């Protein structure tokens, strides 16, 4: 791996070095949460099922499995649960993303795990949560954020809501809240407390993300409809505009001094409605949109390059790694021929890095059996191969 900008050449150990995590294989927010812990230095062992998972991607490109090791265990086999519990006995954290009750039926639920390891932090990742009327229902990111009101906030007025990929629900409202919960529970356990279950539900986390908006709604500062507010594209100085070449620029000139700089560089100072005249926001939007259409994205980027107008070009996924700022910080790195986001955040004394590429199912069995002191794990795989 060749990187610059403060990222370690061969991957750092990270602040979670020495923490052992068992990840019961799944898709979506669970693997991403486990990747984040692995990026921070934890020794993550992913327990894959025979035949692989349900994600339609070549395992060699599944970045959410980087910095991990994989073993294959058939939890439905007579000794499957025992093999996992052998790992649990030596672990600090377990992550699972089954529907409520499934882990218990497989013999690796919280009670069985805590009987072997009372200090274990047992992380449960679901969309609906462990209880409630919908707990047993299937679902995906889009349904979870729809129910919380979050999806309904995003998009243009009088048009269908805009789907924000699976970033808001699965990863922001799910994975990140699971990791926060795990780290908090791990701190509690290492301070002498018992292990516990972390119930991370995407509907809970996504709702929590909108705390500020709910406060604004209660205060009368937010209208409960899309594209009508300060931060949802309804404001003419906080949104995106098309350029002459069909590309887009993003504008976030909220504060007065930034707005003044924006209007000066747009050459609209004094010729467009004032920002505080909400009744004329439509006119202001049209004036800004017309001006942006006069030049290309590259030309506008040059105009705002060295200003505090809070304007940036809207880049594609393939364009982003080459942006001078991101390149200077090594925000994206190349490992194993794959350009990918570097671990985040950064630490001054315990730097992180990409230590290994995506774990192939079962490839780490011998090493894990040795390092974790679970010889039966390797014997079981060998006998069944």
PDB file of C-alpha atoms in Angstrom, residues 28-186:
ATOM      1  CA  UNK A  28     -25.348  -4.505   5.530  1.00  0.00           C
ATOM      2  CA  UNK A  29     -24.846  -2.651   8.806  1.00  0.00           C
ATOM      3  CA  UNK A  30     -23.406  -5.542  10.847  1.00  0.00           C
ATOM      4  CA  UNK A  31     -20.383  -6.133   8.597  1.00  0.00           C
ATOM      5  CA  UNK A  32     -19.771  -2.394   8.296  1.00  0.00           C
ATOM      6  CA  UNK A  33     -19.789  -2.002  12.091  1.00  0.00           C
ATOM      7  CA  UNK A  34     -17.347  -4.903  12.392  1.00  0.00           C
ATOM      8  CA  UNK A  35     -15.152  -3.325   9.690  1.00  0.00           C
ATOM      9  CA  UNK A  36     -15.047  -0.081  11.637  1.00  0.00           C
ATOM     10  CA  UNK A  37     -13.930  -1.934  14.769  1.00  0.00           C
ATOM     11  CA  UNK A  38     -11.340  -3.804  12.686  1.00  0.00           C
ATOM     12  CA  UNK A  39     -10.116  -0.535  11.159  1.00  0.00           C
ATOM     13  CA  UNK A  40      -9.636   0.759  14.705  1.00  0.00           C
ATOM     14  CA  UNK A  41      -7.363  -2.193  15.433  1.00  0.00           C
ATOM     15  CA  UNK A  42      -9.648  -4.885  16.846  1.00  0.00           C
ATOM     16  CA  UNK A  43      -8.990  -8.526  15.952  1.00  0.00           C
ATOM     17  CA  UNK A  44     -12.260  -9.323  14.174  1.00  0.00           C
ATOM     18  CA  UNK A  45     -13.058 -12.942  13.344  1.00  0.00           C
ATOM     19  CA  UNK A  46     -15.971 -13.252  10.952  1.00  0.00           C
ATOM     20  CA  UNK A  47     -17.863 -16.524  11.270  1.00  0.00           C
ATOM     21  CA  UNK A  48     -19.058 -17.301   7.751  1.00  0.00           C
ATOM     22  CA  UNK A  49     -21.628 -19.927   6.956  1.00  0.00           C
ATOM     23  CA  UNK A  50     -20.912 -22.751   4.508  1.00  0.00           C
ATOM     24  CA  UNK A  51     -21.619 -21.550   0.988  1.00  0.00           C
ATOM     25  CA  UNK A  52     -21.091 -17.884   1.803  1.00  0.00           C
ATOM     26  CA  UNK A  53     -23.491 -15.030   2.492  1.00  0.00           C
ATOM     27  CA  UNK A  54     -26.213 -13.324   0.517  1.00  0.00           C
ATOM     28  CA  UNK A  55     -24.370 -10.247  -0.774  1.00  0.00           C
ATOM     29  CA  UNK A  56     -24.044 -10.366  -4.562  1.00  0.00           C
ATOM     30  CA  UNK A  57     -20.418  -9.233  -4.720  1.00  0.00           C
ATOM     31  CA  UNK A  58     -17.152 -11.027  -5.289  1.00  0.00           C
ATOM     32  CA  UNK A  59     -15.629 -11.516  -1.796  1.00  0.00           C
ATOM     33  CA  UNK A  60     -12.361 -10.110  -3.156  1.00  0.00           C
ATOM     34  CA  UNK A  61     -14.044  -6.714  -3.526  1.00  0.00           C
ATOM     35  CA  UNK A  62     -16.118  -6.673  -0.329  1.00  0.00           C
ATOM     36  CA  UNK A  63     -14.255  -3.892   1.456  1.00  0.00           C
ATOM     37  CA  UNK A  64     -16.488  -4.241   4.530  1.00  0.00           C
ATOM     38  CA  UNK A  65     -14.529  -7.423   5.260  1.00  0.00           C
ATOM     39  CA  UNK A  66     -11.089  -5.764   5.219  1.00  0.00           C
ATOM     40  CA  UNK A  67      -8.838  -6.045   8.282  1.00  0.00           C
ATOM     41  CA  UNK A  68     -10.729  -9.186   9.362  1.00  0.00           C
ATOM     42  CA  UNK A  69     -10.113 -12.932   9.403  1.00  0.00           C
ATOM     43  CA  UNK A  70     -12.727 -15.503   8.459  1.00  0.00           C
ATOM     44  CA  UNK A  71     -13.602 -18.962   9.671  1.00  0.00           C
ATOM     45  CA  UNK A  72     -16.429 -21.128   8.389  1.00  0.00           C
ATOM     46  CA  UNK A  73     -18.782 -22.707  10.905  1.00  0.00           C
ATOM     47  CA  UNK A  74     -22.094 -24.421  10.222  1.00  0.00           C
ATOM     48  CA  UNK A  75     -24.209 -23.246  13.136  1.00  0.00           C
ATOM     49  CA  UNK A  76     -26.838 -25.858  12.249  1.00  0.00           C
ATOM     50  CA  UNK A  77     -24.349 -28.695  12.677  1.00  0.00           C
ATOM     51  CA  UNK A  78     -24.361 -30.582  16.026  1.00  0.00           C
ATOM     52  CA  UNK A  79     -21.110 -28.947  17.167  1.00  0.00           C
ATOM     53  CA  UNK A  80     -21.594 -25.604  15.394  1.00  0.00           C
ATOM     54  CA  UNK A  81     -22.719 -23.607  18.416  1.00  0.00           C
ATOM     55  CA  UNK A  82     -19.886 -25.038  20.526  1.00  0.00           C
ATOM     56  CA  UNK A  83     -17.301 -23.861  18.001  1.00  0.00           C
ATOM     57  CA  UNK A  84     -18.675 -20.322  18.159  1.00  0.00           C
ATOM     58  CA  UNK A  85     -18.918 -20.427  21.952  1.00  0.00           C
ATOM     59  CA  UNK A  86     -15.261 -21.467  22.094  1.00  0.00           C
ATOM     60  CA  UNK A  87     -14.479 -18.207  20.303  1.00  0.00           C
ATOM     61  CA  UNK A  88     -16.907 -16.244  22.467  1.00  0.00           C
ATOM     62  CA  UNK A  89     -15.135 -17.466  25.613  1.00  0.00           C
ATOM     63  CA  UNK A  90     -12.003 -15.650  24.405  1.00  0.00           C
ATOM     64  CA  UNK A  91     -13.724 -12.589  22.917  1.00  0.00           C
ATOM     65  CA  UNK A  92     -14.641  -9.137  24.180  1.00  0.00           C
ATOM     66  CA  UNK A  93     -17.450  -8.462  21.702  1.00  0.00           C
ATOM     67  CA  UNK A  94     -19.911 -10.409  19.554  1.00  0.00           C
ATOM     68  CA  UNK A  95     -21.928  -8.896  16.697  1.00  0.00           C
ATOM     69  CA  UNK A  96     -24.990 -10.546  15.170  1.00  0.00           C
ATOM     70  CA  UNK A  97     -27.688  -9.281  12.837  1.00  0.00           C
ATOM     71  CA  UNK A  98     -30.331 -12.029  12.877  1.00  0.00           C
ATOM     72  CA  UNK A  99     -34.028 -11.525  13.420  1.00  0.00           C
ATOM     73  CA  UNK A 100     -34.933 -11.601  17.119  1.00  0.00           C
ATOM     74  CA  UNK A 101     -34.797 -15.143  18.507  1.00  0.00           C
ATOM     75  CA  UNK A 102     -32.711 -16.692  15.725  1.00  0.00           C
ATOM     76  CA  UNK A 103     -29.407 -16.556  17.611  1.00  0.00           C
ATOM     77  CA  UNK A 104     -31.106 -18.173  20.604  1.00  0.00           C
ATOM     78  CA  UNK A 105     -32.444 -21.001  18.456  1.00  0.00           C
ATOM     79  CA  UNK A 106     -28.955 -21.542  17.043  1.00  0.00           C
ATOM     80  CA  UNK A 107     -27.516 -21.811  20.552  1.00  0.00           C
ATOM     81  CA  UNK A 108     -25.484 -18.586  20.449  1.00  0.00           C
ATOM     82  CA  UNK A 109     -27.901 -16.130  22.042  1.00  0.00           C
ATOM     83  CA  UNK A 110     -26.938 -13.774  24.892  1.00  0.00           C
ATOM     84  CA  UNK A 111     -27.666 -16.262  27.688  1.00  0.00           C
ATOM     85  CA  UNK A 112     -25.535 -19.015  26.158  1.00  0.00           C
ATOM     86  CA  UNK A 113     -22.713 -16.582  25.410  1.00  0.00           C
ATOM     87  CA  UNK A 114     -22.747 -14.919  28.822  1.00  0.00           C
ATOM     88  CA  UNK A 115     -22.694 -18.340  30.482  1.00  0.00           C
ATOM     89  CA  UNK A 116     -19.311 -18.848  28.822  1.00  0.00           C
ATOM     90  CA  UNK A 117     -18.107 -15.236  29.098  1.00  0.00           C
ATOM     91  CA  UNK A 118     -19.899 -12.938  31.593  1.00  0.00           C
ATOM     92  CA  UNK A 119     -17.934  -9.872  30.433  1.00  0.00           C
ATOM     93  CA  UNK A 120     -18.935 -10.221  26.778  1.00  0.00           C
ATOM     94  CA  UNK A 121     -20.505  -7.236  25.006  1.00  0.00           C
ATOM     95  CA  UNK A 122     -23.243  -8.756  22.846  1.00  0.00           C
ATOM     96  CA  UNK A 123     -24.113  -6.413  19.954  1.00  0.00           C
ATOM     97  CA  UNK A 124     -27.414  -6.959  18.158  1.00  0.00           C
ATOM     98  CA  UNK A 125     -27.994  -5.160  14.838  1.00  0.00           C
ATOM     99  CA  UNK A 126     -31.530  -5.068  13.453  1.00  0.00           C
ATOM    100  CA  UNK A 127     -33.774  -2.693  11.571  1.00  0.00           C
ATOM    101  CA  UNK A 128     -36.839  -2.815  13.822  1.00  0.00           C
ATOM    102  CA  UNK A 129     -35.204  -3.711  17.149  1.00  0.00           C
ATOM    103  CA  UNK A 130     -35.546  -6.680  19.473  1.00  0.00           C
ATOM    104  CA  UNK A 131     -39.178  -5.937  20.398  1.00  0.00           C
ATOM    105  CA  UNK A 132     -42.234  -4.111  19.103  1.00  0.00           C
ATOM    106  CA  UNK A 133     -44.965  -5.062  16.607  1.00  0.00           C
ATOM    107  CA  UNK A 134     -42.590  -5.111  13.619  1.00  0.00           C
ATOM    108  CA  UNK A 135     -39.665  -6.878  15.307  1.00  0.00           C
ATOM    109  CA  UNK A 136     -40.198 -10.125  13.391  1.00  0.00           C
ATOM    110  CA  UNK A 137     -40.848  -8.499  10.027  1.00  0.00           C
ATOM    111  CA  UNK A 138     -38.369  -8.401   7.170  1.00  0.00           C
ATOM    112  CA  UNK A 139     -37.144  -5.003   6.065  1.00  0.00           C
ATOM    113  CA  UNK A 140     -34.387  -2.960   4.495  1.00  0.00           C
ATOM    114  CA  UNK A 141     -32.873   0.497   4.943  1.00  0.00           C
ATOM    115  CA  UNK A 142     -35.521   2.276   2.872  1.00  0.00           C
ATOM    116  CA  UNK A 143     -38.400   0.969   4.998  1.00  0.00           C
ATOM    117  CA  UNK A 144     -36.692   1.853   8.270  1.00  0.00           C
ATOM    118  CA  UNK A 145     -35.972   5.449   7.297  1.00  0.00           C
ATOM    119  CA  UNK A 146     -39.446   5.769   5.777  1.00  0.00           C
ATOM    120  CA  UNK A 147     -41.118   4.930   9.080  1.00  0.00           C
ATOM    121  CA  UNK A 148     -39.003   7.393  11.074  1.00  0.00           C
ATOM    122  CA  UNK A 149     -39.925  10.382   8.921  1.00  0.00           C
ATOM    123  CA  UNK A 150     -36.346  10.726   7.730  1.00  0.00           C
ATOM    124  CA  UNK A 151     -36.945   9.625   4.139  1.00  0.00           C
ATOM    125  CA  UNK A 152     -39.928  11.970   3.918  1.00  0.00           C
ATOM    126  CA  UNK A 153     -37.611  14.915   4.601  1.00  0.00           C
ATOM    127  CA  UNK A 154     -35.349  14.292   1.627  1.00  0.00           C
ATOM    128  CA  UNK A 155     -36.091  15.519  -1.895  1.00  0.00           C
ATOM    129  CA  UNK A 156     -37.854  18.224  -3.833  1.00  0.00           C
ATOM    130  CA  UNK A 157     -41.342  19.475  -2.958  1.00  0.00           C
ATOM    131  CA  UNK A 158     -44.215  17.856  -4.847  1.00  0.00           C
ATOM    132  CA  UNK A 159     -41.940  15.013  -5.992  1.00  0.00           C
ATOM    133  CA  UNK A 160     -41.213  11.555  -4.616  1.00  0.00           C
ATOM    134  CA  UNK A 161     -38.701  11.412  -1.747  1.00  0.00           C
ATOM    135  CA  UNK A 162     -35.070  11.001  -2.816  1.00  0.00           C
ATOM    136  CA  UNK A 163     -33.482   7.710  -1.746  1.00  0.00           C
ATOM    137  CA  UNK A 164     -30.088   8.431  -0.072  1.00  0.00           C
ATOM    138  CA  UNK A 165     -28.600   5.015  -1.003  1.00  0.00           C
ATOM    139  CA  UNK A 166     -28.381   3.028   2.253  1.00  0.00           C
ATOM    140  CA  UNK A 167     -26.175   5.546   4.033  1.00  0.00           C
ATOM    141  CA  UNK A 168     -28.701   7.167   6.375  1.00  0.00           C
ATOM    142  CA  UNK A 169     -30.344   4.014   7.731  1.00  0.00           C
ATOM    143  CA  UNK A 170     -27.995   1.045   7.486  1.00  0.00           C
ATOM    144  CA  UNK A 171     -24.751   2.855   8.191  1.00  0.00           C
ATOM    145  CA  UNK A 172     -25.483   6.137  10.003  1.00  0.00           C
ATOM    146  CA  UNK A 173     -28.530   5.052  12.003  1.00  0.00           C
ATOM    147  CA  UNK A 174     -27.405   1.429  12.274  1.00  0.00           C
ATOM    148  CA  UNK A 175     -23.688   0.656  12.148  1.00  0.00           C
ATOM    149  CA  UNK A 176     -22.449   3.813  13.828  1.00  0.00           C
ATOM    150  CA  UNK A 177     -24.916   3.524  16.696  1.00  0.00           C
ATOM    151  CA  UNK A 178     -24.012  -0.127  17.166  1.00  0.00           C
ATOM    152  CA  UNK A 179     -20.318   0.788  17.376  1.00  0.00           C
ATOM    153  CA  UNK A 180     -21.002   3.626  19.840  1.00  0.00           C
ATOM    154  CA  UNK A 181     -23.044   1.223  21.977  1.00  0.00           C
ATOM    155  CA  UNK A 182     -20.392  -1.489  21.816  1.00  0.00           C
ATOM    156  CA  UNK A 183     -17.594   0.886  22.809  1.00  0.00           C
ATOM    157  CA  UNK A 184     -19.663   2.285  25.689  1.00  0.00           C
ATOM    158  CA  UNK A 185     -20.530  -1.205  26.944  1.00  0.00           C
ATOM    159  CA  UNK A 186     -16.926  -2.315  26.508  1.00  0.00           C
TER     160      UNK A 186
END
